[in-house]
Coordinates of C-alpha atoms and ligand atoms in Angstrom, one line a residue:
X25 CA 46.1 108.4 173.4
X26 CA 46.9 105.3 171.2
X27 CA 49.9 103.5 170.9
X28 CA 52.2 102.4 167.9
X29 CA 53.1 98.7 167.5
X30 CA 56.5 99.2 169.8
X31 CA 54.8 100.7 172.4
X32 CA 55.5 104.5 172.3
X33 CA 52.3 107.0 172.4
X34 CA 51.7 108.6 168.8
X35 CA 50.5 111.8 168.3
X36 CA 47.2 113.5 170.4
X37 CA 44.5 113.6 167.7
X38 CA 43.0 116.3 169.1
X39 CA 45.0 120.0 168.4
X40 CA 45.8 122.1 171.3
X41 CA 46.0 125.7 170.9
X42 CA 49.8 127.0 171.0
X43 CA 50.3 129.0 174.4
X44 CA 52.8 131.6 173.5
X45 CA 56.1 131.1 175.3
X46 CA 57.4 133.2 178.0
X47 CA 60.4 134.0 176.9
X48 CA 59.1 134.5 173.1
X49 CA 61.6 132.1 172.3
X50 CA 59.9 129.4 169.6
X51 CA 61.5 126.1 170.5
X52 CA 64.8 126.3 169.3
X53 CA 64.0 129.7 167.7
X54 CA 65.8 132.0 170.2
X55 CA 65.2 135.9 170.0
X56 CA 69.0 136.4 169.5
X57 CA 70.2 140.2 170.5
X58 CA 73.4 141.5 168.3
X59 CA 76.7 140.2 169.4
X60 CA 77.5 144.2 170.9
X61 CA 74.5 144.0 172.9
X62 CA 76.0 140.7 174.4
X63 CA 78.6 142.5 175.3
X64 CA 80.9 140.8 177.1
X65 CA 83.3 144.3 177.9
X66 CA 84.5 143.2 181.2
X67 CA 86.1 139.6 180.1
X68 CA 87.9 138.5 176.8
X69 CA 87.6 135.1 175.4
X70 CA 91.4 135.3 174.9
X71 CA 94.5 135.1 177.2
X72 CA 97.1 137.4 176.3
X73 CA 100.6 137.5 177.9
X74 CA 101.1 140.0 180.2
X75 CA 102.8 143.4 179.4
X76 CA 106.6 143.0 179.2
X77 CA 107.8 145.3 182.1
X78 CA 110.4 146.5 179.5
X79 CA 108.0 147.7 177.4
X80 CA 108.0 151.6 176.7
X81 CA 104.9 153.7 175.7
X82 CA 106.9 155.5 173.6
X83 CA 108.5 152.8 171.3
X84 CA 104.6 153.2 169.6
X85 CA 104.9 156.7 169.5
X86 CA 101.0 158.3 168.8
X87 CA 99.6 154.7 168.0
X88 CA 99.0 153.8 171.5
X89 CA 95.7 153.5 172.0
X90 CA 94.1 155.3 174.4
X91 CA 90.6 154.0 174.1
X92 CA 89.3 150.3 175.0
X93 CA 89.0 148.2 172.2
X94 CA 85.2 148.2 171.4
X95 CA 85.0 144.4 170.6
X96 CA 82.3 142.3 172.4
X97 CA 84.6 140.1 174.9
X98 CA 82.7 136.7 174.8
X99 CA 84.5 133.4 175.9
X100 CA 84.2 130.8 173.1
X101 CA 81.1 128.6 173.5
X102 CA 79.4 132.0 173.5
X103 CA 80.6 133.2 170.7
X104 CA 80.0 130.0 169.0
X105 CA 76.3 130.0 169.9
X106 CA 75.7 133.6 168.9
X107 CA 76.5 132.7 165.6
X108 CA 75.0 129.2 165.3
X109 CA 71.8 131.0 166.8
X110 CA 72.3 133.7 164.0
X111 CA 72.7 131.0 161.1
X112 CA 69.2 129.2 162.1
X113 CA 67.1 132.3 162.0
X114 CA 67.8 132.6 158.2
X115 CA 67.2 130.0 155.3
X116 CA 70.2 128.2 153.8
X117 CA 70.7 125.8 150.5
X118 CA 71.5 122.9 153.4
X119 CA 67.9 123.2 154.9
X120 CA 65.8 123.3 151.7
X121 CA 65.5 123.9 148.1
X122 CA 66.6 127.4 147.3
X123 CA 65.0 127.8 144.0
X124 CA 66.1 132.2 143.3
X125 CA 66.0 132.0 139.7
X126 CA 69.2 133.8 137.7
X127 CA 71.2 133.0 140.8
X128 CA 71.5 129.4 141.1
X129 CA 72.0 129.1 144.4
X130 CA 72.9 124.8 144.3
X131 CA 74.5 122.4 146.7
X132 CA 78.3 123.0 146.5
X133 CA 79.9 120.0 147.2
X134 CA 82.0 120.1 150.2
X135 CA 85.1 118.2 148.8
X136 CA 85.9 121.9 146.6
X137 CA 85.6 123.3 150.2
X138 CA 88.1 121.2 151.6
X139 CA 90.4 122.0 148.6
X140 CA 90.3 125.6 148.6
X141 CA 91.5 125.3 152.6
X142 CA 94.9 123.1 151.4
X143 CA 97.6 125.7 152.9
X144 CA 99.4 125.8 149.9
X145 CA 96.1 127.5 148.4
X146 CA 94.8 128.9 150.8
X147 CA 98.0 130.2 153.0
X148 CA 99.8 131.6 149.8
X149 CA 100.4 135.8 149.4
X150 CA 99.6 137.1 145.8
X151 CA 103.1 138.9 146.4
X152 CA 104.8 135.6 147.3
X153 CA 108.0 135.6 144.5
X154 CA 106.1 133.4 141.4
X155 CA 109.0 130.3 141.9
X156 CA 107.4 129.7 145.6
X157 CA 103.8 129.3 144.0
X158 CA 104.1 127.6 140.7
X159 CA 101.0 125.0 141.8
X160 CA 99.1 127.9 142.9
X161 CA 99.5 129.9 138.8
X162 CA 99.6 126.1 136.9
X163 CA 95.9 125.7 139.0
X164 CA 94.7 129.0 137.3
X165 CA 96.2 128.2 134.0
X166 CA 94.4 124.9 133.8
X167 CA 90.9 126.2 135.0
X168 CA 91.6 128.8 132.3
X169 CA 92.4 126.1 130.0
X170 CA 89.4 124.3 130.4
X171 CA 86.8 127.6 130.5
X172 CA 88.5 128.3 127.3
X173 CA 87.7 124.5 125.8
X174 CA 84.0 124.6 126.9
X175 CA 83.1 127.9 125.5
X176 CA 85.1 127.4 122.8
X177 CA 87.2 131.2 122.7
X178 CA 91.0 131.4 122.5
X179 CA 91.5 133.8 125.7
X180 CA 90.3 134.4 129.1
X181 CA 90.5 137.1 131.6
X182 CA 90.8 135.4 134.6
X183 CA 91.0 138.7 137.5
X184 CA 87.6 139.8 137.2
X185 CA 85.8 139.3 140.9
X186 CA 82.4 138.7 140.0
X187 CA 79.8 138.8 137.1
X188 CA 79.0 142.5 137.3
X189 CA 82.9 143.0 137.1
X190 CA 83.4 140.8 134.4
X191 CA 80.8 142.8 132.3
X192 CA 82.6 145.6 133.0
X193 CA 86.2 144.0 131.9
X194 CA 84.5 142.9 128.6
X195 CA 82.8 146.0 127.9
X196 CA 86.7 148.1 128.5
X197 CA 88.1 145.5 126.2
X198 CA 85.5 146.1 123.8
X199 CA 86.2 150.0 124.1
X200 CA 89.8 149.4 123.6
X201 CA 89.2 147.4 120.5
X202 CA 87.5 150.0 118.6
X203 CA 89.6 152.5 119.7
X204 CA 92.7 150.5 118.6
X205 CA 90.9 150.8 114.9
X206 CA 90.5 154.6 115.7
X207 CA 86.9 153.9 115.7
X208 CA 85.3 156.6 118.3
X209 CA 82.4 157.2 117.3
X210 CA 80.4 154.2 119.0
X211 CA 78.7 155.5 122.0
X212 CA 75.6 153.4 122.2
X213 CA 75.4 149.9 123.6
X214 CA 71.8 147.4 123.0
X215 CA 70.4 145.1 125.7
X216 CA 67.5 143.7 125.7
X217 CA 64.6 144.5 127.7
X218 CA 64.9 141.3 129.5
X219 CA 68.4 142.0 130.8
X220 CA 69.5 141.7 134.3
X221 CA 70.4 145.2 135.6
X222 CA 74.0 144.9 135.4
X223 CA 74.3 145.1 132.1
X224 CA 72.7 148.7 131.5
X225 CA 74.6 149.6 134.7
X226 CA 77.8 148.1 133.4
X227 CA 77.3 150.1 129.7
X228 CA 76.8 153.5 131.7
X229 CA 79.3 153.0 133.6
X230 CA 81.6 152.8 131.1
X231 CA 80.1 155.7 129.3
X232 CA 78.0 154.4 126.5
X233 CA 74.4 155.6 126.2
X234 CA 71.9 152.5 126.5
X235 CA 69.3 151.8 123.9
X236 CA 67.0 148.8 124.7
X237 CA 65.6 145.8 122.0
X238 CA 62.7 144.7 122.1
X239 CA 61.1 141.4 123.0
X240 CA 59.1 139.2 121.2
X241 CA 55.8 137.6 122.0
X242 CA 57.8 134.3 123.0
X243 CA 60.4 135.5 124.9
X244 CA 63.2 136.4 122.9
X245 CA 65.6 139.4 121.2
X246 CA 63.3 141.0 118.3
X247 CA 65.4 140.9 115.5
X248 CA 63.6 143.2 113.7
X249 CA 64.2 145.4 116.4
X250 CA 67.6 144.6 116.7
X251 CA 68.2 145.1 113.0
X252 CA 66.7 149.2 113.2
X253 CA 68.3 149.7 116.0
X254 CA 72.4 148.5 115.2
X255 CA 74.6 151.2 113.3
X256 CA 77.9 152.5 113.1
X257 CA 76.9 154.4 116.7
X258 CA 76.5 150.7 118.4
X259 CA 79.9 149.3 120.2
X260 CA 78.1 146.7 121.1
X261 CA 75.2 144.7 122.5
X262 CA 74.5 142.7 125.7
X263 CA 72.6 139.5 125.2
X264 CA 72.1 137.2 128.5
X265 CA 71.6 133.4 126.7
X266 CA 70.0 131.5 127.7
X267 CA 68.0 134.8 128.8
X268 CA 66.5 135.8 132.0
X269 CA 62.9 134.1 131.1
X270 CA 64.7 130.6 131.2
X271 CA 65.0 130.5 127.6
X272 CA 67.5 129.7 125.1
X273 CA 67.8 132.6 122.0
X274 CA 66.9 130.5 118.9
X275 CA 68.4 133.1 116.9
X276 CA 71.3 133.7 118.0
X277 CA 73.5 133.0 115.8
X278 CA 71.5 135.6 113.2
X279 CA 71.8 137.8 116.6
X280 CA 75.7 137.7 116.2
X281 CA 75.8 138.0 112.1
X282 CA 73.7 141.0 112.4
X283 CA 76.2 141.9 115.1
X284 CA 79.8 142.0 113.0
X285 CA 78.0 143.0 109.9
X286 CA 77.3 146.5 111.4
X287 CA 81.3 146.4 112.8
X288 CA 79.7 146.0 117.1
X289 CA 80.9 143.6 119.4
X290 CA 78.6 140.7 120.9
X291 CA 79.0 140.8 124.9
X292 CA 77.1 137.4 126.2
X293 CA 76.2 137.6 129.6
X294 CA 76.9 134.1 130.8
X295 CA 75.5 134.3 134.4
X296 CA 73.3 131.3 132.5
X297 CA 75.4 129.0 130.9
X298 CA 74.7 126.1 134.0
X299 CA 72.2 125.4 131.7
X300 CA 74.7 124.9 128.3
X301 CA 77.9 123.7 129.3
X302 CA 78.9 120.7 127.3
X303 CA 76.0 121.0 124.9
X304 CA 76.6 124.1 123.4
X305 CA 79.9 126.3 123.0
X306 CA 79.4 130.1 123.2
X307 CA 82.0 130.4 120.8
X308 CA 80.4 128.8 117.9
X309 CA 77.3 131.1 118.3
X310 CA 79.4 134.1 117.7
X311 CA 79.9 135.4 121.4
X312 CA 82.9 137.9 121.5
X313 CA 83.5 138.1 125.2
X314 CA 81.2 136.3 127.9
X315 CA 81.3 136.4 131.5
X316 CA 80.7 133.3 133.6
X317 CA 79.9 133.4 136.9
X318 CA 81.8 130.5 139.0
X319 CA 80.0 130.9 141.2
X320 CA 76.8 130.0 139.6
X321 CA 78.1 127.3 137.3
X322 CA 81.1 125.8 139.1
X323 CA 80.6 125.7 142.7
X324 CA 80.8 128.2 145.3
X325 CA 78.5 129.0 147.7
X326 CA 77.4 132.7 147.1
X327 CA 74.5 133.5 149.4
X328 CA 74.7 136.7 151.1
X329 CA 76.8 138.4 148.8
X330 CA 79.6 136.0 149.6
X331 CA 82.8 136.1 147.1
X332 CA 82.0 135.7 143.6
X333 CA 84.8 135.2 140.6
X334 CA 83.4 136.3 137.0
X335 CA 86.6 135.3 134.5
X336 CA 85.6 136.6 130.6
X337 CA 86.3 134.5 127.7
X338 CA 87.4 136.5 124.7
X339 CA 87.6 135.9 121.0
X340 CA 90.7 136.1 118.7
X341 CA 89.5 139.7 118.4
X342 CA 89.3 141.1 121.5
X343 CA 92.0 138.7 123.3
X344 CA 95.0 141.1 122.9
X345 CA 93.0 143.7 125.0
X346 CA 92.9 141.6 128.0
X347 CA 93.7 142.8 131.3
X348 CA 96.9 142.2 133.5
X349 CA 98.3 140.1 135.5
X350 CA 97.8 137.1 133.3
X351 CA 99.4 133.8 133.9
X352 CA 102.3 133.1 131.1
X353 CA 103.9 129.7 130.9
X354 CA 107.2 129.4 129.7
X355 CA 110.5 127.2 130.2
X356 CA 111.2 128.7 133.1
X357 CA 107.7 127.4 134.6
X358 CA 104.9 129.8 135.1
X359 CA 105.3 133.5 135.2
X360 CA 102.7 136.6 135.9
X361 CA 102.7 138.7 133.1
X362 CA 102.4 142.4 135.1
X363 CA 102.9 145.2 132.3
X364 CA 101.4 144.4 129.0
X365 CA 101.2 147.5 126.1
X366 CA 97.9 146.8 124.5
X367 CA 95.6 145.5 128.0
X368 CA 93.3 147.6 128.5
X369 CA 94.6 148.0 132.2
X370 CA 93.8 146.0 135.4
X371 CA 90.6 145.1 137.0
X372 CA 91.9 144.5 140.3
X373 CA 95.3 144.3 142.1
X374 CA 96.0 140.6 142.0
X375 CA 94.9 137.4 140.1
X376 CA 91.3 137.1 140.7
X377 CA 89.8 135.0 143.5
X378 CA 92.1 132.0 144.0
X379 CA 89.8 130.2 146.6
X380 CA 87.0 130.2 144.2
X381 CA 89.3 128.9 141.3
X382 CA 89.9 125.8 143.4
X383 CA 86.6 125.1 144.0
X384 CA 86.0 125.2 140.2
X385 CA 89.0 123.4 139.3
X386 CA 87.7 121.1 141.8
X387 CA 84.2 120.6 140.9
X388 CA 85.1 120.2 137.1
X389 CA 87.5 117.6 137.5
X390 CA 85.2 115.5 140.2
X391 CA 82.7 115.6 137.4
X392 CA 84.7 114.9 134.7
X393 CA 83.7 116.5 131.3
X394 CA 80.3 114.1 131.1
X395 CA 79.2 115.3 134.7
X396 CA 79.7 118.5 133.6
X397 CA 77.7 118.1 130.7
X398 CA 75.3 115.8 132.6
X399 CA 74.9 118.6 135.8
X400 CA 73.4 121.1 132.7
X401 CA 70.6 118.3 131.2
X402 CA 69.6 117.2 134.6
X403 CA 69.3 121.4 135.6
X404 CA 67.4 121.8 132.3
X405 CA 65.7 118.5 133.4
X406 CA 64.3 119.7 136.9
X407 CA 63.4 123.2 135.8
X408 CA 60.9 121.5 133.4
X409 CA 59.7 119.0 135.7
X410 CA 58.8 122.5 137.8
X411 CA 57.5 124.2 135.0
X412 CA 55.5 120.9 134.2
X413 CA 53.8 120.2 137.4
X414 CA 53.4 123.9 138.2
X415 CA 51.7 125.1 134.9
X416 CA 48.7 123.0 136.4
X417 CA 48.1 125.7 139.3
X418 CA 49.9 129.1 138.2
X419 CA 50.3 130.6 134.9
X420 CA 53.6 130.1 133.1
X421 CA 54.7 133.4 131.5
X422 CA 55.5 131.3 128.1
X423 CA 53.8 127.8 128.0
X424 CA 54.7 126.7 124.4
X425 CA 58.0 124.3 124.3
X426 CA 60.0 123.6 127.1
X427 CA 62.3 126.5 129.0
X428 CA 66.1 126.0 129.9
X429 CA 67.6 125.9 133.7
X430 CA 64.7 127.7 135.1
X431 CA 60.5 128.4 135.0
X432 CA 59.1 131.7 134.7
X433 CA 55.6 132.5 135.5
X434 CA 53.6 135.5 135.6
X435 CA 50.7 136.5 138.2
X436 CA 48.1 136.5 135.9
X437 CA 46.8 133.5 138.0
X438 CA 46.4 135.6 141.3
X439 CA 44.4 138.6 139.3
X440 CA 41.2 139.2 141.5
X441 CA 42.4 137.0 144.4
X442 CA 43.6 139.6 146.4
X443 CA 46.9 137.7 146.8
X444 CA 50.2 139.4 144.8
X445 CA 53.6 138.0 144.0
X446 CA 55.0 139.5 146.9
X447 CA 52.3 137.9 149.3
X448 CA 52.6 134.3 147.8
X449 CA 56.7 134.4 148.2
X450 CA 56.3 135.7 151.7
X451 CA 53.6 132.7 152.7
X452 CA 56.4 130.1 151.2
X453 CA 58.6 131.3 154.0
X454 CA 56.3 129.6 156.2
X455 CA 55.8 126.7 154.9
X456 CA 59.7 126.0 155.0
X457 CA 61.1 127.4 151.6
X458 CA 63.0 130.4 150.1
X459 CA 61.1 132.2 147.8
X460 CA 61.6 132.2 143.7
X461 CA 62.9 135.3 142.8
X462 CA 60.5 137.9 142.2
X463 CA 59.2 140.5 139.6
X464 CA 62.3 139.7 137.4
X465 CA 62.7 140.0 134.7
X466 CA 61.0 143.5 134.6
X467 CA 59.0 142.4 131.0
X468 CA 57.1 139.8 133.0
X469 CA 54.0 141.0 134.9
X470 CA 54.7 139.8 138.7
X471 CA 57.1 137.7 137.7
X472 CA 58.3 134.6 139.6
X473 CA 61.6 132.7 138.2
X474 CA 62.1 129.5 139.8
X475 CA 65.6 127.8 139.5
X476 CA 65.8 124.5 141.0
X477 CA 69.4 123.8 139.9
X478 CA 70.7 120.1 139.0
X479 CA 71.5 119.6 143.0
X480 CA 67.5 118.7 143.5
X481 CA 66.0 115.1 143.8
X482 CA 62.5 114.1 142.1
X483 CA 61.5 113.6 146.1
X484 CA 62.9 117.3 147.1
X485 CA 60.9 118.9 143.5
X486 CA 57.9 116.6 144.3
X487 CA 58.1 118.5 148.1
X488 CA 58.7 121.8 146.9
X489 CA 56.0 121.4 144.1
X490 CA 53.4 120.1 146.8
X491 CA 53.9 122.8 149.0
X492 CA 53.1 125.2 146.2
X493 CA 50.1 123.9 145.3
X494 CA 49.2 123.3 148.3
X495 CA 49.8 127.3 148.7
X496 CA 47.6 128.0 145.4
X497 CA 44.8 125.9 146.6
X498 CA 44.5 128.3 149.2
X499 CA 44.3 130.7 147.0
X500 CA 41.9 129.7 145.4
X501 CA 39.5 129.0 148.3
X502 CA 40.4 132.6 149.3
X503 CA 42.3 132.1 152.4
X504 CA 43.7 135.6 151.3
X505 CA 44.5 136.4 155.4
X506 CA 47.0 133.5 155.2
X507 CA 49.2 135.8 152.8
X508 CA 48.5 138.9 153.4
X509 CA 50.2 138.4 156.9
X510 CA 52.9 136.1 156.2
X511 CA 55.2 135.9 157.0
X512 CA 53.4 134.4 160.4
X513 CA 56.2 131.9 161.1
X514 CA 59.4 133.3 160.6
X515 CA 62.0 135.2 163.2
X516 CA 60.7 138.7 161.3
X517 CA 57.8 140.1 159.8
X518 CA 57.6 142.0 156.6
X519 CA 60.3 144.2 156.8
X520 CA 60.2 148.2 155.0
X521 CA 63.0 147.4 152.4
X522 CA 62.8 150.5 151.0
X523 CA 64.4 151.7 154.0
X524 CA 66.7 148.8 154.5
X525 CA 68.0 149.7 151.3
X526 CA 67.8 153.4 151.7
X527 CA 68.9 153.8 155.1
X528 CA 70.8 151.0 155.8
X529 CA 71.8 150.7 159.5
X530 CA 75.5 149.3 159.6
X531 CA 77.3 150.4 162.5
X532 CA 76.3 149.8 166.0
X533 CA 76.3 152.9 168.4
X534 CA 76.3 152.5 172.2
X535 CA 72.6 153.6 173.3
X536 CA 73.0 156.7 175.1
X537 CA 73.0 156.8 179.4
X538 CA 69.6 158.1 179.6
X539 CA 68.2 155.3 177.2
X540 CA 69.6 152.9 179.7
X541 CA 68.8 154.5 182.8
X542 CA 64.9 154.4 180.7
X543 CA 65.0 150.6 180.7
Ligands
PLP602 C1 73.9 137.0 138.7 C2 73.8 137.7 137.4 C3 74.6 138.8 137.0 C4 75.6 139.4 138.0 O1 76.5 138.6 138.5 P1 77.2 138.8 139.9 O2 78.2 137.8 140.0 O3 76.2 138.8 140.9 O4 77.9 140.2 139.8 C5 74.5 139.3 135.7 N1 73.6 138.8 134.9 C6 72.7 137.8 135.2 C7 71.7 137.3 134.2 C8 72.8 137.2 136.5 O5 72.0 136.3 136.8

C-alpha cells in the first residue's frame, strides 16, 4: 500500500471484487420498508393529555370512533429517518444536474423558501376579511404587475394552479370571447405537432375538435400548413415558443398575423419563456393569452408533482373575460373582486397559490430586472454549450444554428448498436445523473431533450457532458450489456410502468393473517 505525503494510506491499486452485503443494505443505501410496515401500532410518538373524566361519549354523538386510528405510531427520530432514508433512494436537483428538458427542473434559491414560510404569508386564511391581509393581495398585485411588464399584455389571471390549468383558463376566455361576438361556430383549435400533450388535452377538454400543423424540416410551425388549415371554424391555435425542440419560432410574428386575419385567437404556451424573459416580450409577437409556469421560470421547486402556479397574461382583447377573484386596488386599499358579469367564471376557489407567488416575487426582485434577463442568456448559454460538446458523440435532431434553453437530439446515433433511448437514460442513472427527458417531443425519432437550466456551472456541464460521452464511448465499443441491464446501481430495477401507470397501487392494505402466519 503506498502512502501520500501526510502519511495516510491511499487507495489499494489492486480492485477487490464487491462481496455482497448481508443485509442487502449498500453502504448507506438502506432497503427501506414503507412507513405502515414500520408500524409502530403499540406506541405513539406523541403525548396526549389524558381523557377528561368529565368527558361524555355522547357529547360526539355517532363520530366516536370506534376503530384505532390506522397511523404508524413512530417516536420522532424514527420518523425522521424513514423519511431521510426515503429522500436518498431517489435523485434530487441538490445532488446533481437534473437536465428533464420542458420542465426545468433548476436550483431554487432557498432565500424564496424562507419567504414563502413568513407567517404573515404563509399563516394567512384566503377567507381572512381583505383589511387583515392587505400585504398578502399588494404581494399578488405587484407579481402581477411585473408578469404583465415582461410579457408586455395589459391583464393577467393570476388563480390558475398550474400550466395545464392555465391553458385551460385561456382557452375558456377565448371561448367566451367569441361568444361575446355571437361567434359560435369555431369548433376547431391548431397545435402543432410538436406540442406538449396538454395542449390537445386542454382543447378537448374544452370541447373543440383538434386539428394538428405541420412541422418543417427545421423544426418549426409550417406556415403553409398553417395557412390551409385556419378558417372561420378555427377559435384558435396553440403554439408553445420557444417550442418543445428548444427552438425559437422565427415566424412568429407571421404565425400571429395569419392568426387575427382569419378572426382566431393566438394561445402561447409559455411553459418556455425561461429562455426569453427580458429579451423578448410575448406581447409584441402577437400572443393573445400565454400561460407561464412559475414554477419553471421563477422559482419553485416542482419535482414530484409538487405545487405548481400557471397565471395567464391576456391581451386588451381577451382581458375583460378574465376569471374571478381578482385583486382590485382602490382608495380603500386592496379589495378581491368576487362577482364579475363578463369573467368567464372561476378556475378555483381562492387566489391561486400564494406560497409560490412569494417565491416568485422573491426571486424576481433578488435578481433584479438584469438578473432576470441575465438567468435567460446564461440558460440559453449552457443549453448550447450541451448541444455543442454533445453533437460530437450523439446526433442532434437539428444541427444548423444554435437552439434556445434546451438540446434536442435524436437516436439516430444508437441505430444498429443495440442500445435505445430508453437503455442509455437508464445507464445515466448509474453513473450518478437523472436522465434527459425522453421520446418528446413525439416528431423526434427517440428523442432526448436535455435542459440544463441557468443554475449549472461550466465545471457541473463539463461533468455531466463527460459522463455522457463517456456513456457513448461504450456504446460504441459495444458494451451493449452495460445498458441493457441498467439500471445496475440504483435502489430499483427497471420497473413495468405500464402498470405503474395503469394499476397504480395507492393505498396500503394490512396483509392478511395467513400471509403472516406464511412468513
Ligand atoms: C410543463 C409544460 C406544460 C404543463 O405545465 P404544468 O405546470 O406541468 O401543468 C405545458 N406545456 C409545456 C411545453 C410544458 O413544458
Amino acid at each position: 500500500m503506498s502512502m501520500l505525503s501526510t502519511g495516510r494510506p491511499t487507495r489499494p491499486e489492486q480492485v477487490i471484487t464487491r462481496p455482497a452485503t448481508l443485509t442487502g443494505a449498500e453502504g448507506l443505501l438502506q432497503h427501506e420498508p414503507l412507513i405502515f410496515e414500520l408500524g409502530g401500532w403499540d406506541k405513539t410518538g406523541v403525548d396526549l393529555p389524558p381523557v377528561p373524566a368529565d368527558f361524555a361519549e355522547d357529547d360526539l354523538g355517532d363520530l366516536l370512533r370506534v376503530e384505532p386510528i390506522g397511523l404508524p405510531g413512530l417516536s420522532e427520530p424514527e420518523t425522521v429517518r424513514h423519511y431521510v432514508r426515503l429522500s436518498q433512494q431517489n435523485h434530487a436537483i441538490d445532488l446533481a444536474l437534473y437536465p428533464l428538458g420542458s420542465c426545468t427542473m433548476k436550483h431554487n434559491p432557498r432565500l424564496n423558501e424562507k419567504m414563502a414560510r413568513l407567517p404573515g404569508f404563509a399563516d394567512i386564511h384566503p377567507l381572512q376579511p381583505v383589511s387583515t391581509v392587505q400585504g398578502a393581495l399588494q404581494l399578488i398585485d405587484e407579481l402581477a404587475h411585473w408578469l404583465k411588464t415582461l410579457t408586455g399584455l395589459p391583464a393577467v389571471a393570476m388563480t390558475p394552479k398550474a400550466g395545464a390549468h392555465g391553458e385551460l383558463c385561456g382557452i375558456l376566455a377565448i371561448t367566451a370571447a367569441h361568444r361575446a361576438k355571437g361567434d359560435t361556430a369555431r369548433d376547431t383549435v391548431l397545435v402543432p405537432t410538436s406540442a406538449h400533450g396538454t395542449n390537445p388535452a386542454t382543447a378537448a377538454f374544452v370541447g373543440y375538435k383538434v386539428q394538428e400543423i405541420a412541422q418543417t424540416a427545421d423544426g418549426r410551425v409550417d406556415l403553409a400548413d398553417l395557412e390551409a388549415k385556419l378558417g372561420p371554424h378555427v377559435a384558435a391555435i396553440m403554439v408553445t415558443n420557444p417550442n418543445t425542440c428548444g427552438l425559437f419560432e422565427r415566424e412568429v410574428r407571421e404565425i400571429a398575423r395569419l392568426t387575427h386575419a382569419a378572426g382566431a385567437f393566438f394561445y402561447c404556451d409559455g411553459a418556455n419563456f425561461n429562455a426569453i424573459v427580458g429579451r423578448v416580450r410575448p406581447g409584441d409577437l402577437g400572443v393573445d393569452a400565454m400561460h407561464i409556469n412559475l414554477h419553471k421560470t421563477f422559482s419553485t421547486p416542482h419535482g414530484g408533482g409538487g405545487p405548481g402556479a400557471g397565471p395567464v397574461v391576456l391581451s386588451a382583447a381577451l382581458a375583460p373575460f378574465a376569471p374571478v377573484p381578482y385583486v382590485t386596488h382602490g382608495p380603500d386599499g386592496f379589495d378581491l373582486c368576487e362577482a364579475d358579469a363578463q369573467a368567464f367564471g372561476r378556475m378555483c376557489a381562492f387566489n391561486g397559490q400564494m406560497g409560490m407567488f412569494v417565491r416568485a416575487y422573491a426571486y424576481m426582485l433578488s435578481h433584479g430586472a438584469d438578473g432576470l434577463r441575465q438567468a435567460a442568456e446564461d440558460a440559453v448559454l449552457n443549453a448550447n454549450y450541451i448541444k455543442a460538446r454533445l453533437s460530437k458523440v450523439m446526433s442532434p435532431a437539428f444541427p444548423d444554428g444554435p437552439c434556445m434553453h434546451e438540446a434536442l437530439f435524436d437516436d439516430h446515433w444508437l441505430e444498429d448498436t443495440g442500445v435505445t433511448t430508453l437503455d442509455f437514460a437508464k445507464a445515466m442513472i448509474d453513473e450518478g445523473f437523472h436522465p434527459m427527458t425522453m421520446y418528446f417531443p413525439l416528431v423526434v425519432h427517440g428523442a432526448m431533450l436535455i435542459e440544463p437550466t441557468e443554475t449549472e456551472s461550466k465545471a457541473e456541464l463539463d461533468r455531466f457532458c463527460d459522463m455522457v460521452e463517456a456513456l457513448a464511448g461504450a456504446v460504441r465499443a459495444g458494451d451493449v450489456d452495460r445498458f441493457k441491464g441498467a439500471p445496475f446501481h440504483a435502489p430499483r430495477r427497471r420497473l413495468d410502468e405500464t402498470q405503474a401507470a395503469r394499476k397504480p397501487r395507492l393505498k396500503w392494505t394490512e396483509p392478511a393473517p395467513q400471509a403472516i402466519a406464511a412468513e
